[in-house]
PDB file of C-alpha atoms in Angstrom:
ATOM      1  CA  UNK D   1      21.303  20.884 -11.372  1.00  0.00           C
ATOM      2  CA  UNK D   2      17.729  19.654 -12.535  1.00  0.00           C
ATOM      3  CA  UNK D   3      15.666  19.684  -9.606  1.00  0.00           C
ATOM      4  CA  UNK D   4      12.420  18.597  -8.325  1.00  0.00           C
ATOM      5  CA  UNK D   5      10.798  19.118  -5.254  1.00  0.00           C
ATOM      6  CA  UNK D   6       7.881  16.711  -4.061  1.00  0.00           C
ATOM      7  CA  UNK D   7       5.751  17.778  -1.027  1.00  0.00           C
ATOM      8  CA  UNK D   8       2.326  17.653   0.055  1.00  0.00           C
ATOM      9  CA  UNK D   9       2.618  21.314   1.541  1.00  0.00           C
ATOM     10  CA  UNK D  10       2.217  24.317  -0.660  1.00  0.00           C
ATOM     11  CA  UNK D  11       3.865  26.792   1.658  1.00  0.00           C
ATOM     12  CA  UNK D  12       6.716  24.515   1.757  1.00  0.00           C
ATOM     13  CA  UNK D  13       7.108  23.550  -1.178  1.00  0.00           C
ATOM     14  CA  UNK D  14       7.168  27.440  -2.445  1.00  0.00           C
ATOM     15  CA  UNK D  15      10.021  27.822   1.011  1.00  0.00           C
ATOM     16  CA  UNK D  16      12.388  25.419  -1.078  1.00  0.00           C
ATOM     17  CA  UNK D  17      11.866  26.448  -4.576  1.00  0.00           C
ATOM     18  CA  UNK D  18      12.558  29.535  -3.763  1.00  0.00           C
ATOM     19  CA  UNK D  19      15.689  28.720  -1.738  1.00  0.00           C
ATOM     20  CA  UNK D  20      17.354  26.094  -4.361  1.00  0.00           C
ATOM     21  CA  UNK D  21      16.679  28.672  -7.436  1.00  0.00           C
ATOM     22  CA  UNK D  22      18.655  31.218  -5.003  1.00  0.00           C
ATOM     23  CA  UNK D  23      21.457  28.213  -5.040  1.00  0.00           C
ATOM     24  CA  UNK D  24      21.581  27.962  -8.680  1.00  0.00           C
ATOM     25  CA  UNK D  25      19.367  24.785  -8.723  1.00  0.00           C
ATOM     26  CA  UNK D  26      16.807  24.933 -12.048  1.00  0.00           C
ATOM     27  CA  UNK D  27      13.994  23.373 -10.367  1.00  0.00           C
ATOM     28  CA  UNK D  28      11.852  21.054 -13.490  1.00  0.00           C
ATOM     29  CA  UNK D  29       8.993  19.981 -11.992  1.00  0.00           C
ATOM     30  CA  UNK D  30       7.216  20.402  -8.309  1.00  0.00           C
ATOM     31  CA  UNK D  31       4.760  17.138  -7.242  1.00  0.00           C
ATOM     32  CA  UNK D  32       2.518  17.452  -4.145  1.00  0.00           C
ATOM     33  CA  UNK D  33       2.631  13.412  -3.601  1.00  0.00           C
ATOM     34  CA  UNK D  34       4.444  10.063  -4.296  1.00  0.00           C
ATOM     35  CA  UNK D  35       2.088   9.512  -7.314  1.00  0.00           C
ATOM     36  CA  UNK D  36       2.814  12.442  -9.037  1.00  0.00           C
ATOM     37  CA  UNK D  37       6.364  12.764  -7.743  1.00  0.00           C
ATOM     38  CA  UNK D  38       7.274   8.937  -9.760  1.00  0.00           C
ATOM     39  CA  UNK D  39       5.175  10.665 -12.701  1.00  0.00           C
ATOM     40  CA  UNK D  40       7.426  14.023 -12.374  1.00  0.00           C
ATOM     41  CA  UNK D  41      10.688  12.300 -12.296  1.00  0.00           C
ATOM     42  CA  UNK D  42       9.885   9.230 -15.330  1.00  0.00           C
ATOM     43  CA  UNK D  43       9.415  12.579 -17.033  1.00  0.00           C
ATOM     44  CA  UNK D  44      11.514  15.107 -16.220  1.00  0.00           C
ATOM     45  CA  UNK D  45      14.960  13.018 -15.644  1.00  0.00           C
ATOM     46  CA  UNK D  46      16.352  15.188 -12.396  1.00  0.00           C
ATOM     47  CA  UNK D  47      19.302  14.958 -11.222  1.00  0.00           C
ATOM     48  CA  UNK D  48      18.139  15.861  -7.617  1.00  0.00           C
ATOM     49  CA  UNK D  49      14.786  14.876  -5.879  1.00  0.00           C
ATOM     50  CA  UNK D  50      13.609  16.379  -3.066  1.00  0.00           C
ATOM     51  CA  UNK D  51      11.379  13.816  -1.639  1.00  0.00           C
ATOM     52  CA  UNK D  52       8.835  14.506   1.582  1.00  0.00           C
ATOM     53  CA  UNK D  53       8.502  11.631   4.015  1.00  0.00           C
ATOM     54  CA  UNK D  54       5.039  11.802   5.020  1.00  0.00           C
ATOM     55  CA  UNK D  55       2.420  12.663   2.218  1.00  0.00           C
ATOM     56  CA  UNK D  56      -0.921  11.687   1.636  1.00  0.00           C
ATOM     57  CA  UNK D  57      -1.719   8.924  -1.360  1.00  0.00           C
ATOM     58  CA  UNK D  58       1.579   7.367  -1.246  1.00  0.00           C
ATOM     59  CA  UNK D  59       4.674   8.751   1.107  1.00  0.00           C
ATOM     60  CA  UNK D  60       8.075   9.662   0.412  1.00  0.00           C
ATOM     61  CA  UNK D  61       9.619   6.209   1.512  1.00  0.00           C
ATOM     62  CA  UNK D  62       6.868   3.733  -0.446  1.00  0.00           C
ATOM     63  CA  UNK D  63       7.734   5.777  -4.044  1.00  0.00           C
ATOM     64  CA  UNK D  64      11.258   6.196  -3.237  1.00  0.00           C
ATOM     65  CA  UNK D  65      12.074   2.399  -5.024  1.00  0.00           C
ATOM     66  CA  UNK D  66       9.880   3.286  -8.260  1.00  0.00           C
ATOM     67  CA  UNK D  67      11.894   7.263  -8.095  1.00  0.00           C
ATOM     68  CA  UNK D  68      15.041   5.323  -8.284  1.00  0.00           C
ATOM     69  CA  UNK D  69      14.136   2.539 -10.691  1.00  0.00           C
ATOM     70  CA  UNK D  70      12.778   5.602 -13.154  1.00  0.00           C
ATOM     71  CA  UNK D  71      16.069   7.343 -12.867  1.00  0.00           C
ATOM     72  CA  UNK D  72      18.709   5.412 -10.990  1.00  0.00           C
ATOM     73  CA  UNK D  73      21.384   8.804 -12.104  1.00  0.00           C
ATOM     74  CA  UNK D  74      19.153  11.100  -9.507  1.00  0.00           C
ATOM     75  CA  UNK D  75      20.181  11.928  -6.051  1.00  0.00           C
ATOM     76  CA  UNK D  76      17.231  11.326  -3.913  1.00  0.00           C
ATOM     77  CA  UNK D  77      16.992  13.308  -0.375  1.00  0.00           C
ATOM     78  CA  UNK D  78      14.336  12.690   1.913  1.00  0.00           C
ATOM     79  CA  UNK D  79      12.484  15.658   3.531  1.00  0.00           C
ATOM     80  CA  UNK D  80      11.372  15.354   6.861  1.00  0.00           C
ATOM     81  CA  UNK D  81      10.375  17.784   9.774  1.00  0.00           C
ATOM     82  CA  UNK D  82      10.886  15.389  12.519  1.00  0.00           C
ATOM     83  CA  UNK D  83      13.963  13.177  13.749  1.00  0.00           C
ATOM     84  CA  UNK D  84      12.367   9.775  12.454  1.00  0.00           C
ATOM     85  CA  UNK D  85      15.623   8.147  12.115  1.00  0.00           C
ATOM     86  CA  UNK D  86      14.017   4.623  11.571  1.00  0.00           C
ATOM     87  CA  UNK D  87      12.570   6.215   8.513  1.00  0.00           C
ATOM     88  CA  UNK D  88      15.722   7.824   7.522  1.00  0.00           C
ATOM     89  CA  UNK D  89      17.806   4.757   8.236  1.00  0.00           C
ATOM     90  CA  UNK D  90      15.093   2.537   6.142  1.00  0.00           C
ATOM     91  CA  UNK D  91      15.354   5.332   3.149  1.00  0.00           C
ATOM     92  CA  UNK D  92      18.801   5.384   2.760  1.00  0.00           C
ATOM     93  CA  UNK D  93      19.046   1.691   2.778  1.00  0.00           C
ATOM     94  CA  UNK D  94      16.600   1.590  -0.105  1.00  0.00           C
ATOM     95  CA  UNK D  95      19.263   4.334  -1.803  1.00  0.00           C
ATOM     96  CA  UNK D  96      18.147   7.861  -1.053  1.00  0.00           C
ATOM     97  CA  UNK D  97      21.590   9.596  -0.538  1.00  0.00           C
ATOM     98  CA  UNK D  98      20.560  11.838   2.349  1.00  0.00           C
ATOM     99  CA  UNK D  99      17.797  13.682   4.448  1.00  0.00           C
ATOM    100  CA  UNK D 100      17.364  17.156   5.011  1.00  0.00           C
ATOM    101  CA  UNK D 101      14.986  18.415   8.146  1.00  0.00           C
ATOM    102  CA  UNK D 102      13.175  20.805   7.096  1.00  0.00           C
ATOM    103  CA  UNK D 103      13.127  22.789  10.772  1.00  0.00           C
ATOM    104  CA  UNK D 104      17.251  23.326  10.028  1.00  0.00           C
ATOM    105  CA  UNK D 105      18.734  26.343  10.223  1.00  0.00           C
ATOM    106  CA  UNK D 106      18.441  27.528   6.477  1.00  0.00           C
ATOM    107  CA  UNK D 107      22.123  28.110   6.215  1.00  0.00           C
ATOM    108  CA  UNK D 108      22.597  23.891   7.024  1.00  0.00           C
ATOM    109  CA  UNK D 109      20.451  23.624   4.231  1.00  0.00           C
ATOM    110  CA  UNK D 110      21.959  25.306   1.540  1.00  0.00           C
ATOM    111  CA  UNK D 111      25.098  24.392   3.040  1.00  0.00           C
ATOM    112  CA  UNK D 112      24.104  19.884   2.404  1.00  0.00           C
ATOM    113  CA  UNK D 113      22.835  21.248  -0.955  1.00  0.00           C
ATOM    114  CA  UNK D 114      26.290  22.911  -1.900  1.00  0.00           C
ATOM    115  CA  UNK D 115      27.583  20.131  -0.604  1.00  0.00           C
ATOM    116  CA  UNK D 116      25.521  17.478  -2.416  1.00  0.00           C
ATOM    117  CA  UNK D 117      26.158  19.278  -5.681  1.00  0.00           C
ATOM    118  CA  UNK D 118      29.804  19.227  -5.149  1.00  0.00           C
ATOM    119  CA  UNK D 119      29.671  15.433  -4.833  1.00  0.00           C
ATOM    120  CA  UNK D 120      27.181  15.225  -7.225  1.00  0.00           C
ATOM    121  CA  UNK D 121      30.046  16.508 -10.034  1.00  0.00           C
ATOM    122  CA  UNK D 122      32.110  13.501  -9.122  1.00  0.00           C
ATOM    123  CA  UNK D 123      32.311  10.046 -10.243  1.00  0.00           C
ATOM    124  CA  UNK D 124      29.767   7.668  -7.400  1.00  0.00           C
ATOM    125  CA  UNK D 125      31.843   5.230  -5.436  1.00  0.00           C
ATOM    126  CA  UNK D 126      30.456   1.447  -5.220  1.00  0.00           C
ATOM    127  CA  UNK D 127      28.209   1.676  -2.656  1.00  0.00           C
ATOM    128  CA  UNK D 128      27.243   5.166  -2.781  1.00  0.00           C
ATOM    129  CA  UNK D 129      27.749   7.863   0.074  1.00  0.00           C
ATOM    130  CA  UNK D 130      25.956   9.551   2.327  1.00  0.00           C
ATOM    131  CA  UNK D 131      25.397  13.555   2.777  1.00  0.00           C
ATOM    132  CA  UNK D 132      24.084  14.274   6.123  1.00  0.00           C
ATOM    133  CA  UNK D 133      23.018  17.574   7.609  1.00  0.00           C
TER     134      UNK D 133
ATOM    135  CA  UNK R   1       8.547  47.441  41.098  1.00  0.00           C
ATOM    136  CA  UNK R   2       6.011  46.459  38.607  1.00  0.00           C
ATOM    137  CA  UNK R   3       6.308  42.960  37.141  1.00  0.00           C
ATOM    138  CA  UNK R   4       4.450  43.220  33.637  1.00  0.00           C
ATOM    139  CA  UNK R   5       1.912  40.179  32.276  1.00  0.00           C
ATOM    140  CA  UNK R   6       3.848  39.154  28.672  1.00  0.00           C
ATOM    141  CA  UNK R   7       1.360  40.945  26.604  1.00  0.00           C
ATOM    142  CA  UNK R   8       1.093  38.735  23.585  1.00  0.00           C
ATOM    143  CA  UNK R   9       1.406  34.659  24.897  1.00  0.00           C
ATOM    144  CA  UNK R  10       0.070  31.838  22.222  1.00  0.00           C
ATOM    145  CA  UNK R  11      -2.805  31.830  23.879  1.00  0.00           C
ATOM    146  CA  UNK R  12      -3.813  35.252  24.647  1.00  0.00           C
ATOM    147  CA  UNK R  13      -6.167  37.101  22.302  1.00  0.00           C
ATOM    148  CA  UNK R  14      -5.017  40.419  21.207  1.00  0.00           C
ATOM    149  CA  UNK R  15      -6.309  43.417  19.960  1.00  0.00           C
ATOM    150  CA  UNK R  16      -6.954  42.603  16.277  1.00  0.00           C
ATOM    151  CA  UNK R  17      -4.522  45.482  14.499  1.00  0.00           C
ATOM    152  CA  UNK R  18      -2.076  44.642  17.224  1.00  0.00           C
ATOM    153  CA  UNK R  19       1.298  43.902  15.919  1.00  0.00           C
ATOM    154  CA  UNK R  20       1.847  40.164  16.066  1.00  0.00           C
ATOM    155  CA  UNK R  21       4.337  38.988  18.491  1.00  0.00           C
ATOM    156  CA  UNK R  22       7.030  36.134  17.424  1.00  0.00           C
ATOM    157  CA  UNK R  23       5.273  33.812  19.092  1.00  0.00           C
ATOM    158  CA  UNK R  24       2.252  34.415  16.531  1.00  0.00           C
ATOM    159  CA  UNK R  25       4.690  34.761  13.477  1.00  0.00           C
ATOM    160  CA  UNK R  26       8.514  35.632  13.441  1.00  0.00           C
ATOM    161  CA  UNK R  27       8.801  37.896  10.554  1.00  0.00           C
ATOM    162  CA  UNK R  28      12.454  38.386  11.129  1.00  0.00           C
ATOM    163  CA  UNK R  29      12.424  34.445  11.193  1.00  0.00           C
ATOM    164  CA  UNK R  30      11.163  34.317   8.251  1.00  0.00           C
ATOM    165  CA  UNK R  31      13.126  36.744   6.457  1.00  0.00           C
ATOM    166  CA  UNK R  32      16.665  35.147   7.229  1.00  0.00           C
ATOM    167  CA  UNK R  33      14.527  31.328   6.118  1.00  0.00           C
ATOM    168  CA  UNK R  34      14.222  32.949   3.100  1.00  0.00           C
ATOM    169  CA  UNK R  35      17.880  34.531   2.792  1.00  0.00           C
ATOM    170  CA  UNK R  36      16.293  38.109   3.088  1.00  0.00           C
ATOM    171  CA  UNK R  37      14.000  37.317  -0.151  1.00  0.00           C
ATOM    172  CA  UNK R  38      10.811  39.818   0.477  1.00  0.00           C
ATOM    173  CA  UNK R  39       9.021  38.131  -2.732  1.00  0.00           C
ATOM    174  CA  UNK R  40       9.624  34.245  -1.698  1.00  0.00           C
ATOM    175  CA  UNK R  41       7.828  35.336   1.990  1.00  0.00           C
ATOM    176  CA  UNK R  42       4.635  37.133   0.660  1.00  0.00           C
ATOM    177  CA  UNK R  43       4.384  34.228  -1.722  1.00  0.00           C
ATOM    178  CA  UNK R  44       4.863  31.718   0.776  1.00  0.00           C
ATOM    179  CA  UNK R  45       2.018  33.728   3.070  1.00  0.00           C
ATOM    180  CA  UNK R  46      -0.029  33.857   0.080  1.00  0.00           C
ATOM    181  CA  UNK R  47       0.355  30.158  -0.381  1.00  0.00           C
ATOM    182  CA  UNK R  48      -0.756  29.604   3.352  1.00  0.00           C
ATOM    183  CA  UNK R  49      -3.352  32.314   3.810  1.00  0.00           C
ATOM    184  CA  UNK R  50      -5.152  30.314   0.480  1.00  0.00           C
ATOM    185  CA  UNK R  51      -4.462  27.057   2.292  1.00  0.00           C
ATOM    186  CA  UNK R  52      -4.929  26.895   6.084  1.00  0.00           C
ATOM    187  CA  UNK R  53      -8.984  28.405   6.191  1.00  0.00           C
ATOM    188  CA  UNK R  54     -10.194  25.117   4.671  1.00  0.00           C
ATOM    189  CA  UNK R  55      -6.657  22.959   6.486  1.00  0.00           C
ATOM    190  CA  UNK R  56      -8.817  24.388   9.874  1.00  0.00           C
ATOM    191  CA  UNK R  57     -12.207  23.415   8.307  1.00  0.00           C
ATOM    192  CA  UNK R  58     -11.320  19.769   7.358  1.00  0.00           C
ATOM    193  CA  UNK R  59      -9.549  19.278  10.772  1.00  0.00           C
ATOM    194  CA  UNK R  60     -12.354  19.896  12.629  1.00  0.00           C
ATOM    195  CA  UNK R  61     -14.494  17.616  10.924  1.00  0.00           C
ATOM    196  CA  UNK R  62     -11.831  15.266  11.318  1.00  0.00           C
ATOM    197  CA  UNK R  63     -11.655  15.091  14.697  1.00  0.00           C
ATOM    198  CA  UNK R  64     -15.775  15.499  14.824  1.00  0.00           C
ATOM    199  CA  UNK R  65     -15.306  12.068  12.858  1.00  0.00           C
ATOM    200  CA  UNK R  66     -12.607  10.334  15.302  1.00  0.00           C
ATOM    201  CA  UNK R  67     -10.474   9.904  12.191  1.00  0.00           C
ATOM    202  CA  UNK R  68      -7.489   9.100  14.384  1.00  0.00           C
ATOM    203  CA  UNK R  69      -4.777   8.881  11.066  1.00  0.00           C
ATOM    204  CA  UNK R  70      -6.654  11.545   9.736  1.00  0.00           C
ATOM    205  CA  UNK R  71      -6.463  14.273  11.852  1.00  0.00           C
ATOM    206  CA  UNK R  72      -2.157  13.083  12.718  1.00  0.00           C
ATOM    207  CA  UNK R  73      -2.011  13.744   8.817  1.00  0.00           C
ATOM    208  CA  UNK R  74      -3.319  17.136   8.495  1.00  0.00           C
ATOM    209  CA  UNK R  75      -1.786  18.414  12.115  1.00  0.00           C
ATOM    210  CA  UNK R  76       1.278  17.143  10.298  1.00  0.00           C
ATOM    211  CA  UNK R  77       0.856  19.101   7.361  1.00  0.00           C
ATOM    212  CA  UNK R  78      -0.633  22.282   9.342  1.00  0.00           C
ATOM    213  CA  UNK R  79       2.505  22.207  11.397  1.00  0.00           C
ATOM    214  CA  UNK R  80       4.651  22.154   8.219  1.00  0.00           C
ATOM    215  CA  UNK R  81       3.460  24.797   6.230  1.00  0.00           C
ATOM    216  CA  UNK R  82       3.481  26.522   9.697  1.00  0.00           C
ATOM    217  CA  UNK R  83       6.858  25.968  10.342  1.00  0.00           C
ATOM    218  CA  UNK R  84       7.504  27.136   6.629  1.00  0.00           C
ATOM    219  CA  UNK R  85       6.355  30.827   7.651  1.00  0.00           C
ATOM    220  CA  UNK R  86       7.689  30.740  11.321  1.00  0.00           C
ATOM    221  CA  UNK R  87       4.299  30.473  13.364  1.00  0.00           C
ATOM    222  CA  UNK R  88       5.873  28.869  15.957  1.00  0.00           C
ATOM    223  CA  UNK R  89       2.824  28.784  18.105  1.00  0.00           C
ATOM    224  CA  UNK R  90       0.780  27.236  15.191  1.00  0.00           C
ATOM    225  CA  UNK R  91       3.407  24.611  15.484  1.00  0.00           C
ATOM    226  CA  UNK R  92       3.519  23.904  18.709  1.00  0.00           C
ATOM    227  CA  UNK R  93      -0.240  22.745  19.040  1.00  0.00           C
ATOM    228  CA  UNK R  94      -0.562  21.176  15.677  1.00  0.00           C
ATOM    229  CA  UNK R  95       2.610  19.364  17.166  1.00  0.00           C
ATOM    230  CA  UNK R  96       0.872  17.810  19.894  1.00  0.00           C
ATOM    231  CA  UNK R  97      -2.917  17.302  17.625  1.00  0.00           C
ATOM    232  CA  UNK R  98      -0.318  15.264  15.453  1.00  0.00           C
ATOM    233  CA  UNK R  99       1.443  13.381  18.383  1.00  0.00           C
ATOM    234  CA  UNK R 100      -2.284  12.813  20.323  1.00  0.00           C
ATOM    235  CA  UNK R 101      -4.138  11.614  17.002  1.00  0.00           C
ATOM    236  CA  UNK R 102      -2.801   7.954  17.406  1.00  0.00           C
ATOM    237  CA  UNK R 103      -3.740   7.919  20.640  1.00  0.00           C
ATOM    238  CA  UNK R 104      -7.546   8.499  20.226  1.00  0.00           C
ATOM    239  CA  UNK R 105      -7.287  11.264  23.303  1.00  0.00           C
ATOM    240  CA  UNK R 106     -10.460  12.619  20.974  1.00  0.00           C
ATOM    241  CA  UNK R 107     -11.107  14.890  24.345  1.00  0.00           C
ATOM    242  CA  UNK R 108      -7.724  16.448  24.790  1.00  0.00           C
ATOM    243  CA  UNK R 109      -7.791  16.930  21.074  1.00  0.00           C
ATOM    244  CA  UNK R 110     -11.115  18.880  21.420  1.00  0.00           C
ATOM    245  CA  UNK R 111      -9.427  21.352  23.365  1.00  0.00           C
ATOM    246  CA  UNK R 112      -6.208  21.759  21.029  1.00  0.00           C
ATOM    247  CA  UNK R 113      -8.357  21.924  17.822  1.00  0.00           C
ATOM    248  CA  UNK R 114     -10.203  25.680  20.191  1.00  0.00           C
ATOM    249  CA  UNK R 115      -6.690  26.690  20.442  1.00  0.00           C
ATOM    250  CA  UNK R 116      -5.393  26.380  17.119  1.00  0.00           C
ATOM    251  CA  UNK R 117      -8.569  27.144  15.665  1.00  0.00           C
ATOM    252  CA  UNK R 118      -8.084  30.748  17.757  1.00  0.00           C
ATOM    253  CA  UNK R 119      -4.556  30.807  16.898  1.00  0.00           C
ATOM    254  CA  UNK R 120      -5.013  30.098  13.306  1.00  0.00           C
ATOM    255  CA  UNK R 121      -7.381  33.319  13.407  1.00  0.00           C
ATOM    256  CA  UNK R 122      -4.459  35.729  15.619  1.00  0.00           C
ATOM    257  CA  UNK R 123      -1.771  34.096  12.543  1.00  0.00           C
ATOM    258  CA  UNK R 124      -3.924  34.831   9.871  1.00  0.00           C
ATOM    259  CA  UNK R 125      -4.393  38.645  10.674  1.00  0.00           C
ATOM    260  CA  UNK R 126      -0.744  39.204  11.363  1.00  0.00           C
ATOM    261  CA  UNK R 127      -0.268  37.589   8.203  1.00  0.00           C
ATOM    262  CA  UNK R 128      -2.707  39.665   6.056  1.00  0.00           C
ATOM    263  CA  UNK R 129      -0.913  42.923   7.560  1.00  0.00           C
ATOM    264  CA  UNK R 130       1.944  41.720   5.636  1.00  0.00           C
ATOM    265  CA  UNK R 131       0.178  41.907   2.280  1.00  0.00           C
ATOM    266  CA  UNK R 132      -0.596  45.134   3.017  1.00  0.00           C
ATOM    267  CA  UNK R 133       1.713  48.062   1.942  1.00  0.00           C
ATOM    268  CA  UNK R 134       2.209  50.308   5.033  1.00  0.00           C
ATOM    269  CA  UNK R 135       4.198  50.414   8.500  1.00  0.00           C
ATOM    270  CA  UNK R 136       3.254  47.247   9.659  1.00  0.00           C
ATOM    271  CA  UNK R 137       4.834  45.246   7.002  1.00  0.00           C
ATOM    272  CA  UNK R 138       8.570  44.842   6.084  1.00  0.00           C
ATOM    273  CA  UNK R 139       7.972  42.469   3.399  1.00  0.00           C
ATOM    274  CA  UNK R 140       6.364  44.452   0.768  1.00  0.00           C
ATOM    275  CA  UNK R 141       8.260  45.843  -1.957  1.00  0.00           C
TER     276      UNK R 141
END
């Protein structure tokens, strides 16, 4: 699965490359903001993005709308490190197809991923669903 | 009976080449966040031993300046990449800088930015021991 990972934090952002290439993901492109992450994914064509909600120069939830109009075919999960469920609520209105915390348990994280994959390898129903941690 | 002091709370200083306790950084933590991957922790302590010096820096200035969204931004980010290497005492003040920034409690925030700054130092050391080949380290190779 064609992966990238978009987060302001270094540290963090080495934390989930590292655990997704353990998965089997083949991670394409890493972006430390919303800029670069809309740049990253025109380009690269993912089929998952790993999008951080708060980020300097533009955050997670104002690039999510150009991530999906560059490549409507990726998944889009929202990273977050706090339970900000108005942000999470307004994200996956505006088509992200989950959030991961990033303070989870590492096994509930590789566990959604597994899981997102899995649905990932079947046909979308209208509407879209939802993986949630 | 003898009740003993905990010998290594956030915000007691330690003896410099004292092992670190979990409070300071969870190794073990840190280990099963990376699914036992030695490599993936030292670079992820690499990556915030390179970053967090100037993270500290800028902060201060920050809050020297009153920049209110500022200084929530890079508590935010300083408890992430904390949280990423299992400093849990990092990310327990840098939780509150972040939650006070908004406020403008610029005094109360004077007195979290001593603390983290002298955590930030007791993190830093018990991180460097990991890069170091010897006893003290689990992580390298």
């Amino acid at each position: 699965m064609k992966t990238v990972i978009v987060d302001d934090d270094l540290t963090s952002r080495r934390w989930l490359v590292g655990v997704v290439r353990k998965l089997g993901f083949h991670v394409v492109a890493e972006a430390a903001n919303g800029h670069e992450g809309v740049l990253v994914v025109t380009r690269t064509q993912p089929d998952l993005v790993l999008l951080d909600v708060s980020m300097p120069v533009r955050t997670g939830p104002e690039c999510l709308p150009e991530i999906i109009a560059a490549h409507p075919a990726a998944s889009v999960v929202m990273l977050t490190s706090i339970a900000d469920e108005g942000t999470v609520v307004e994200c996956l209105d505006k088509g992200a197809v989950g959030y991961l915390r990033k303070d989870s348990p590492v096994e509930t994280i590789t566990q959604f991923l597994v899981q997102l994959r899995a649905q990932s390898s079947t046909p979308r129903s209208p509407g879209g669903s939802h993986v949630q941690p | 009976m003898k009740s003993e002091a905990p010998k290594d709370s956030p915000s007691a200083p330690g003896p410099p080449d004292a092992e670190a306790s979990p409070a300071v950084f969870d190794r073990r933590a840190l280990l099963e966040r990376t699914l036992q991957d030695g490599d993936l922790a030292l670079a992820m302590i690499e990556g915030l031993l390179g970053e967090l010096p100037h993270q500290i820096d800028t902060l201060r200035l920050e809050v020297q300046s009153r920049r209110a969204q500022s200084v929530a931004q890079l508590a935010h980010k300083i408890r992430g990449a904390c949280l990423a290497v299992c400093a849990p005492a990092m990310v327990t003040i840098a939780t509150e800088i972040e939650a006070l920034a908004p406020l403008a409690q610029w005094p109360a925030m004077t007195g979290l930015l001593s603390r983290l700054e002298h955590e930030s130092t007791r993190l830093m050391a018990a991180l460097a021991r990991e890069l170091k080949p010897g006893p003290d380290s689990a992580l390298m190779p």
